[in-house]
Coordinates of C-alpha atoms and ligand atoms in Angstrom, one line a residue:
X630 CA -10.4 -5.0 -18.0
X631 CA -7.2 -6.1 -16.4
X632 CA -6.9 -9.5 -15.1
X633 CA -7.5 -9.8 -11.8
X634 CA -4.9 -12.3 -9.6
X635 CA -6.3 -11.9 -6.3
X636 CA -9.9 -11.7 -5.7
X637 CA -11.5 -11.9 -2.2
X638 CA -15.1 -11.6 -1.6
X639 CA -16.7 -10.8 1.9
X640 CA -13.4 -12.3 3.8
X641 CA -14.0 -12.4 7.3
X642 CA -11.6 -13.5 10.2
X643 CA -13.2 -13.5 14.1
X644 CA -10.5 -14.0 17.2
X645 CA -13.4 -14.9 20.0
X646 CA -15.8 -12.2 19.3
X647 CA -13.5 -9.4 17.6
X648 CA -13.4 -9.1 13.7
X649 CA -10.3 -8.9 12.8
X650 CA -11.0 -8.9 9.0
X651 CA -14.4 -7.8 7.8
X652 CA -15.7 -8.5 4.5
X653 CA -13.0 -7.5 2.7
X654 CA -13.2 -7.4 -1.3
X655 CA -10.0 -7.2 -2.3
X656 CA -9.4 -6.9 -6.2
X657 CA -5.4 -7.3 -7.1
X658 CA -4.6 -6.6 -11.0
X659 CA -2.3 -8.8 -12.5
X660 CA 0.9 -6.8 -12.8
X661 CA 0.3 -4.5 -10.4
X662 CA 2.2 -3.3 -6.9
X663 CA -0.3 -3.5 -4.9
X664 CA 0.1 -1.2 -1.5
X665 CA -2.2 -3.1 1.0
X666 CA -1.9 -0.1 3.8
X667 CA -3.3 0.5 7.2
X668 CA -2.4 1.5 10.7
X669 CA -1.0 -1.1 13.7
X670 CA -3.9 -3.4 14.1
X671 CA -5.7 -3.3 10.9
X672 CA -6.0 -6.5 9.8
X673 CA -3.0 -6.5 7.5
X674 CA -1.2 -9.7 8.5
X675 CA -4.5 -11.5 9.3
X676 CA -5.4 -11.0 5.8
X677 CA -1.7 -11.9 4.4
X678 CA -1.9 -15.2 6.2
X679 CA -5.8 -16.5 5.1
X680 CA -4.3 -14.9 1.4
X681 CA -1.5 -17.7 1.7
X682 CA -3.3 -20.4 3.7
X683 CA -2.1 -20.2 7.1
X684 CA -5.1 -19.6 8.5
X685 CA -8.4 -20.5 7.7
X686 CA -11.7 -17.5 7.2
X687 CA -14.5 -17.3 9.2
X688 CA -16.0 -16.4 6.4
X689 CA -15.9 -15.6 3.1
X690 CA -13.6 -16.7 -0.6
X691 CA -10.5 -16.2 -1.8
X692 CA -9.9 -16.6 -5.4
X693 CA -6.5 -16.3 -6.5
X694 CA -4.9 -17.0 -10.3
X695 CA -8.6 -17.8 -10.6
X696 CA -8.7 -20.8 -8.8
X697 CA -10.3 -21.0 -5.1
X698 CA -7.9 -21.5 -2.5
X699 CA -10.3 -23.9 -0.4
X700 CA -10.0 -26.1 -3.2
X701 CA -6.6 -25.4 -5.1
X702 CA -4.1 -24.4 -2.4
X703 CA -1.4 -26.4 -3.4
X704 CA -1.3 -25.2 -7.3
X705 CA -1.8 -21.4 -6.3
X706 CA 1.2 -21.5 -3.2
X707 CA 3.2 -23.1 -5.7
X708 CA 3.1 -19.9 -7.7
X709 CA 3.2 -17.4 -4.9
X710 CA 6.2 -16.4 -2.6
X711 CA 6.0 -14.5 0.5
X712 CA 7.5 -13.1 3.3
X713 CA 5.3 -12.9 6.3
X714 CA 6.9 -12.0 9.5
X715 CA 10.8 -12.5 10.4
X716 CA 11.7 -15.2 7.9
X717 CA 14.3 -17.8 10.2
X718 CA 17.3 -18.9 8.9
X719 CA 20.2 -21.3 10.2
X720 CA 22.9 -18.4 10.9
X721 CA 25.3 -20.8 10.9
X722 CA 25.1 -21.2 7.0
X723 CA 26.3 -19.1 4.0
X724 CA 23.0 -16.9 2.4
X725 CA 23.6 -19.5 -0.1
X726 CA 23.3 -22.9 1.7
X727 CA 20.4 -21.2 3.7
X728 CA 19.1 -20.8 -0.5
X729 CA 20.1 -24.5 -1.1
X730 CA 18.1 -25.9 1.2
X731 CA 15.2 -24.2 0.4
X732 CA 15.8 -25.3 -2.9
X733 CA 16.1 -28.6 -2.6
X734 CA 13.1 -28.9 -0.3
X735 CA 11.0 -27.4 -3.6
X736 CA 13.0 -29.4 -6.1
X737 CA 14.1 -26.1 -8.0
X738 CA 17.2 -26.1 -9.8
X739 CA 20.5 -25.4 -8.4
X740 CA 20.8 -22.6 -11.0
X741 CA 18.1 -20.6 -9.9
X742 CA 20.1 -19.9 -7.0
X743 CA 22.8 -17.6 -8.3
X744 CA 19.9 -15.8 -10.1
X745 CA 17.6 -15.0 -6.9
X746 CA 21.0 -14.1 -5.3
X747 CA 21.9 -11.5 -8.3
X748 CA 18.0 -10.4 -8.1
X749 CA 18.4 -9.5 -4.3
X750 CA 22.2 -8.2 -4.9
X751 CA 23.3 -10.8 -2.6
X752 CA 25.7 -12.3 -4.6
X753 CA 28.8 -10.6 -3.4
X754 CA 27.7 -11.8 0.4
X755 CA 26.7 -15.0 -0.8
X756 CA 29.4 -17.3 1.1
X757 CA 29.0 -15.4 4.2
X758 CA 27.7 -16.9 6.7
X759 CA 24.2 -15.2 7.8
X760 CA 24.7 -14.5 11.5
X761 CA 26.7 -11.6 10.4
X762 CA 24.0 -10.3 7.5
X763 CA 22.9 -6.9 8.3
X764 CA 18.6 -6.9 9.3
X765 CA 18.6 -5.0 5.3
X766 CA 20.5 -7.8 3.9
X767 CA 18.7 -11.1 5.8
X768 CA 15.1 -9.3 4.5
X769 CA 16.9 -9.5 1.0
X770 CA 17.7 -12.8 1.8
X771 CA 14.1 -13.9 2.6
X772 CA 12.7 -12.2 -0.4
X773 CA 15.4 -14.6 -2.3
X774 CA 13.7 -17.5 -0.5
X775 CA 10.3 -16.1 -1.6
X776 CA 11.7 -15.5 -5.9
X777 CA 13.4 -19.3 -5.8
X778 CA 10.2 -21.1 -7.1
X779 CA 9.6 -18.8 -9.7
X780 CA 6.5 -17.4 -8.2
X781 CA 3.9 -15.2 -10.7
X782 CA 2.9 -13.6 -7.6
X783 CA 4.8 -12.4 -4.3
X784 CA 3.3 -11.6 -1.4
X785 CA 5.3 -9.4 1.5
X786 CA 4.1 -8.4 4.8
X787 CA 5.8 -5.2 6.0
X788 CA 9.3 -5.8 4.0
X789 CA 11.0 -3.1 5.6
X790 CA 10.2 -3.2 8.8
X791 CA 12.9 -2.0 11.4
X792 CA 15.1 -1.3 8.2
X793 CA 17.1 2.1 8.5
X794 CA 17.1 4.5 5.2
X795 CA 19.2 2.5 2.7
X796 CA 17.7 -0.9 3.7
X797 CA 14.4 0.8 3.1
X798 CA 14.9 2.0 -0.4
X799 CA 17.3 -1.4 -1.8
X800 CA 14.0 -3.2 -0.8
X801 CA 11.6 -0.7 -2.4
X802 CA 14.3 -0.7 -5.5
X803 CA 14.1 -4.3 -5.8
X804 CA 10.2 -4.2 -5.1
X805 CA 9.4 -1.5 -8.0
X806 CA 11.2 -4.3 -10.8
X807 CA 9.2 -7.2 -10.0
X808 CA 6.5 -6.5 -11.9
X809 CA 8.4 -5.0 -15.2
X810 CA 11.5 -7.0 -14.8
X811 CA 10.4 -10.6 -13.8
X812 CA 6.5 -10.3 -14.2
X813 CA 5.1 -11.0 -10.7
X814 CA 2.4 -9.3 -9.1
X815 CA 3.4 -8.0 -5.8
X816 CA 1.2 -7.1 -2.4
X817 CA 3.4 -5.5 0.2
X818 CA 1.8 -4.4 3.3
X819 CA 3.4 -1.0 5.0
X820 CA 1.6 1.4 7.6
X821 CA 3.9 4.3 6.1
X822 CA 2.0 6.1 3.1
X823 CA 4.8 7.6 2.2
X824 CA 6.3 4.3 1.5
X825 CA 3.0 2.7 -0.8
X826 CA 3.1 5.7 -2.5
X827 CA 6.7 5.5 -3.8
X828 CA 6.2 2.0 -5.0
X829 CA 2.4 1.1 -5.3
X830 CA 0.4 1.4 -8.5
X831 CA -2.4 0.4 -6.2
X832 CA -3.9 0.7 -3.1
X833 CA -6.0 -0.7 -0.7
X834 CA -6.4 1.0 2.8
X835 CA -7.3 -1.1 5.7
X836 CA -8.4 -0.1 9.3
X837 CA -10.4 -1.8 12.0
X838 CA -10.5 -5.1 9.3
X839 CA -12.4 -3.1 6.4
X840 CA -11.6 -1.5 3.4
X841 CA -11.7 1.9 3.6
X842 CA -10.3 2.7 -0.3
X843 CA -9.0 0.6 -3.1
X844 CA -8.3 2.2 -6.3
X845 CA -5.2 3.4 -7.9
X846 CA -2.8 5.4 -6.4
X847 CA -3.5 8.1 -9.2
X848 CA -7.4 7.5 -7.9
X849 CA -5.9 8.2 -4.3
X850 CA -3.8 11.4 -5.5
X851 CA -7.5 13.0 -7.7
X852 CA -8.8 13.5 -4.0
X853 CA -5.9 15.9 -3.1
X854 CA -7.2 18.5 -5.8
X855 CA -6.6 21.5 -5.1
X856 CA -8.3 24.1 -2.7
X857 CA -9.0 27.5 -2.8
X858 CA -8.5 28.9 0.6
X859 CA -9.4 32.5 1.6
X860 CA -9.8 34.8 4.5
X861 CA -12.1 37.3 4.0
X862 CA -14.0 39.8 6.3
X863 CA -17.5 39.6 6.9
X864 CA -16.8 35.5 5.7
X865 CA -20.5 35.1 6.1
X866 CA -21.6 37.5 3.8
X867 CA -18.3 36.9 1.5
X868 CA -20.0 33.5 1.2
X869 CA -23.6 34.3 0.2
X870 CA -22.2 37.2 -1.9
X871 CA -19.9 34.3 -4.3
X872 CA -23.2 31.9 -3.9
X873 CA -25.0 34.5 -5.6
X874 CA -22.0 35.1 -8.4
X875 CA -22.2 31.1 -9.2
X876 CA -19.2 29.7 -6.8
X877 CA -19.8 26.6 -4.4
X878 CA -17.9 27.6 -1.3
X879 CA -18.3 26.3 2.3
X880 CA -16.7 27.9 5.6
X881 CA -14.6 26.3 7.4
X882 CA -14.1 28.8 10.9
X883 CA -13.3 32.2 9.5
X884 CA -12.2 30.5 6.0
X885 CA -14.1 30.0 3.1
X886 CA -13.2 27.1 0.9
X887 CA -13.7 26.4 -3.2
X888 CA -12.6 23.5 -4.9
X889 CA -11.5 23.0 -8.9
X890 CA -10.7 26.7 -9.4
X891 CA -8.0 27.6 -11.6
X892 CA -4.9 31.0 -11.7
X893 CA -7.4 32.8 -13.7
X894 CA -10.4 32.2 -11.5
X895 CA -8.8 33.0 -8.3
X896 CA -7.3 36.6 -9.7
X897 CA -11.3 37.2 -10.8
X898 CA -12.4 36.3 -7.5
X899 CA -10.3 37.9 -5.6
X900 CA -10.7 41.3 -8.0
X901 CA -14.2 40.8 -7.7
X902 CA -14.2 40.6 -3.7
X903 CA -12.5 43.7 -3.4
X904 CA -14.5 45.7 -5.8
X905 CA -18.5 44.8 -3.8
X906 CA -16.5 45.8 -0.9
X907 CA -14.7 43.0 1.0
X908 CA -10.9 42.9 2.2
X909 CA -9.4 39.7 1.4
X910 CA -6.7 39.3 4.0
X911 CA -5.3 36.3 1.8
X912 CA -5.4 34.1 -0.4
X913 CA -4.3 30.6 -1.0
X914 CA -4.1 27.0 -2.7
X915 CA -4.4 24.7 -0.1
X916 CA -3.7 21.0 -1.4
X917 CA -4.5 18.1 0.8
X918 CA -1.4 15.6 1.3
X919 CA -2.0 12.0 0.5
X920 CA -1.2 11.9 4.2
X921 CA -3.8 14.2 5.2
X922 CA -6.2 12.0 2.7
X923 CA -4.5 8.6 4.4
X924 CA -5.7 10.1 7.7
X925 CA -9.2 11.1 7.0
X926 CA -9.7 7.0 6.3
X927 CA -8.1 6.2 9.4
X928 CA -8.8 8.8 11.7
X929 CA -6.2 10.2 13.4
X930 CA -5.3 7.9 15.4
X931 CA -3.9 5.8 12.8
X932 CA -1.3 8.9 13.0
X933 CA 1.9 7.8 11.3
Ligands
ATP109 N1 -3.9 -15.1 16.9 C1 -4.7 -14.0 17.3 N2 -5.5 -14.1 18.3 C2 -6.3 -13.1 18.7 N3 -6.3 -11.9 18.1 C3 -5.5 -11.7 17.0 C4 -4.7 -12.8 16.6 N4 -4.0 -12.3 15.5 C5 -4.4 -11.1 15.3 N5 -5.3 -10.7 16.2 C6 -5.9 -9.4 16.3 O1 -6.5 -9.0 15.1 C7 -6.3 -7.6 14.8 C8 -5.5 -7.5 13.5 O2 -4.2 -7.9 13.7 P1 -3.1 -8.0 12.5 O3 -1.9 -8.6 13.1 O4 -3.7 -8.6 11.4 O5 -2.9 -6.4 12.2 P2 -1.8 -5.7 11.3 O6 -2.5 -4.8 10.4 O7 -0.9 -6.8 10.7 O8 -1.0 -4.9 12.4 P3 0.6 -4.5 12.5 O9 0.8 -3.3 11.7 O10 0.8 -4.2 13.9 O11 1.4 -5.7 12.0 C9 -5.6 -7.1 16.0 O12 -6.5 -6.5 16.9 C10 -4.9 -8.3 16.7 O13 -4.8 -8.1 18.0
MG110 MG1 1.1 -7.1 10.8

């Protein structure tokens, strides 16, 4: 069993009468990327800010390095950056003065500075001063901020954000080393699948405040196995006619539908079809998209 560094159990956050969160059990691995996902709404920055004590639960714990954030809030946001929202900064200042007075306010070395600037690939706009940083470069900045106390864990809510193409990917680059490079955990919260799954090694899908899925993202990709997709005449009695020759199959309209069947299967079937009689117009592997998978949780209208 892998350590676990966040651990929630039946967190709960009511606005009036409205559940924003609702018992979530969230279980982040130490060293893992973990892709907290979900549509507008969700409950993704709610959770983010009772995760780093900004606002309290309604209900419900929150361990984190083991330690109860009630009770230990101080010790665990000592080890934990983040970047929730647009981080401010004082655009009259160089990124690196913006750094120093961060870093004096948390009594870290001086030091440090030049290496969270060479983490971010700053450095080379270091003595700039920020109201001229690009949005890409002033999220870089803020997840400088978030490295300068050393953190084991890092916690960033929708990192890229507004970011165009190149923005997106230096972030996901510089998101993808944490754990190997500088050992910290990371939770980053994105409603673009397609984003999780180039960086997350796990996943938790949130909609309406609850978990719909939390596993691996190889645990997320098994459910796109492949299907066997075929149009048949007569798809009725196609059906009952593999049913009878061993084969699960369901229709689906005019199709039917068989899962976990391999080349060689398929070229029997189809041989088979054809010889009791029945004219296979075609014949297909159909395999689900973690984006078609993403949107059975969410509904459809969590459309991306
Ligand atoms: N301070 C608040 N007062 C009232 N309702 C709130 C407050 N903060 C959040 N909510 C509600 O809680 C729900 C979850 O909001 P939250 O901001 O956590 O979602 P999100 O997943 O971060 O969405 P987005 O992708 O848009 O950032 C929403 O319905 C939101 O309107
Ligand atoms: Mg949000």
């Amino acid at each position: 069993m892998s350590e676990i560094i966040i651990e929630t159990s039946n967190l709960t956050r009511k606005y009036g009468t409205k559940l924003s969160v609702n018992q979530l059990n969230l279980r982040v691995p130490k060293g893992s990327i973990y892709g907290f996902l979900g549509p507008n709404g969700a409950g993704k920055t709610t959770t983010i800010r009772m995760l780093l004590g900004l606002i309290r639960p309604t209900s419900g714990q929150i361990r984190i390095f083991n330690q109860e954030i009630a009770k230990h809030r101080i010790n665990i946001l000592r080890r934990t950056g983040s970047l929730v929202e647009s981080p401010s900064y004082y655009g009259h200042l160089t990124g690196y003065d913006n750094l120093h007075v961060v870093a004096k306010l948390l009594k870290v070395p001086v030091k440090r500075i030049d290496e969270v600037l060479e983490i971010v690939r700053l450095t080379p706009a270091a003595k700039q001063t920020v109201k001229g940083y690009s949005l890409g470069m002033k999220q870089r900045l803020g997840i400088a901020t978030a490295l300068l106390g050393n953190p084991d864990l890092l916690i960033l809510d929708e990192p890229t954000n507004g970011l165009d193409p190149a923005g997106i990917h230096e972030i996901r680059a510089l998101i993808k080393d944490m754990p190997t490079q500088h050992g910290i955990t990371v939770v980053v919260s994105s409603h673009l699948l397609s984003e999780i799954d180039q960086m997350a090694t796990h996943v938790g899908i949130i909609d309406h405040g609850q978990l719909l899925f939390q596993d691996s993202i190889g645990k997320l990709r098994e459910q796109s196995a492949p299907l066997l997709v075929i149009k048949v005449d007569k798809p009725d009695e196609a059906q009952q006619w593999l049913q009878a020759n061993g084969y699960q199959v369901i229709i689906d309209g005019d199709l039917l539908q068989l899962s976990n069947i391999d080349v060689e299967t398929t070229k029997s079937i189809n041989k088979q079809l054809f010889q009791a009689g029945f004219s296979v117009y075609h014949i297909k592997e159909h395999r689900r998209s973690l984006e078609d998978i993403f949107l059975d949780y969410v509904g459809k209208e969590g459309s991306l």
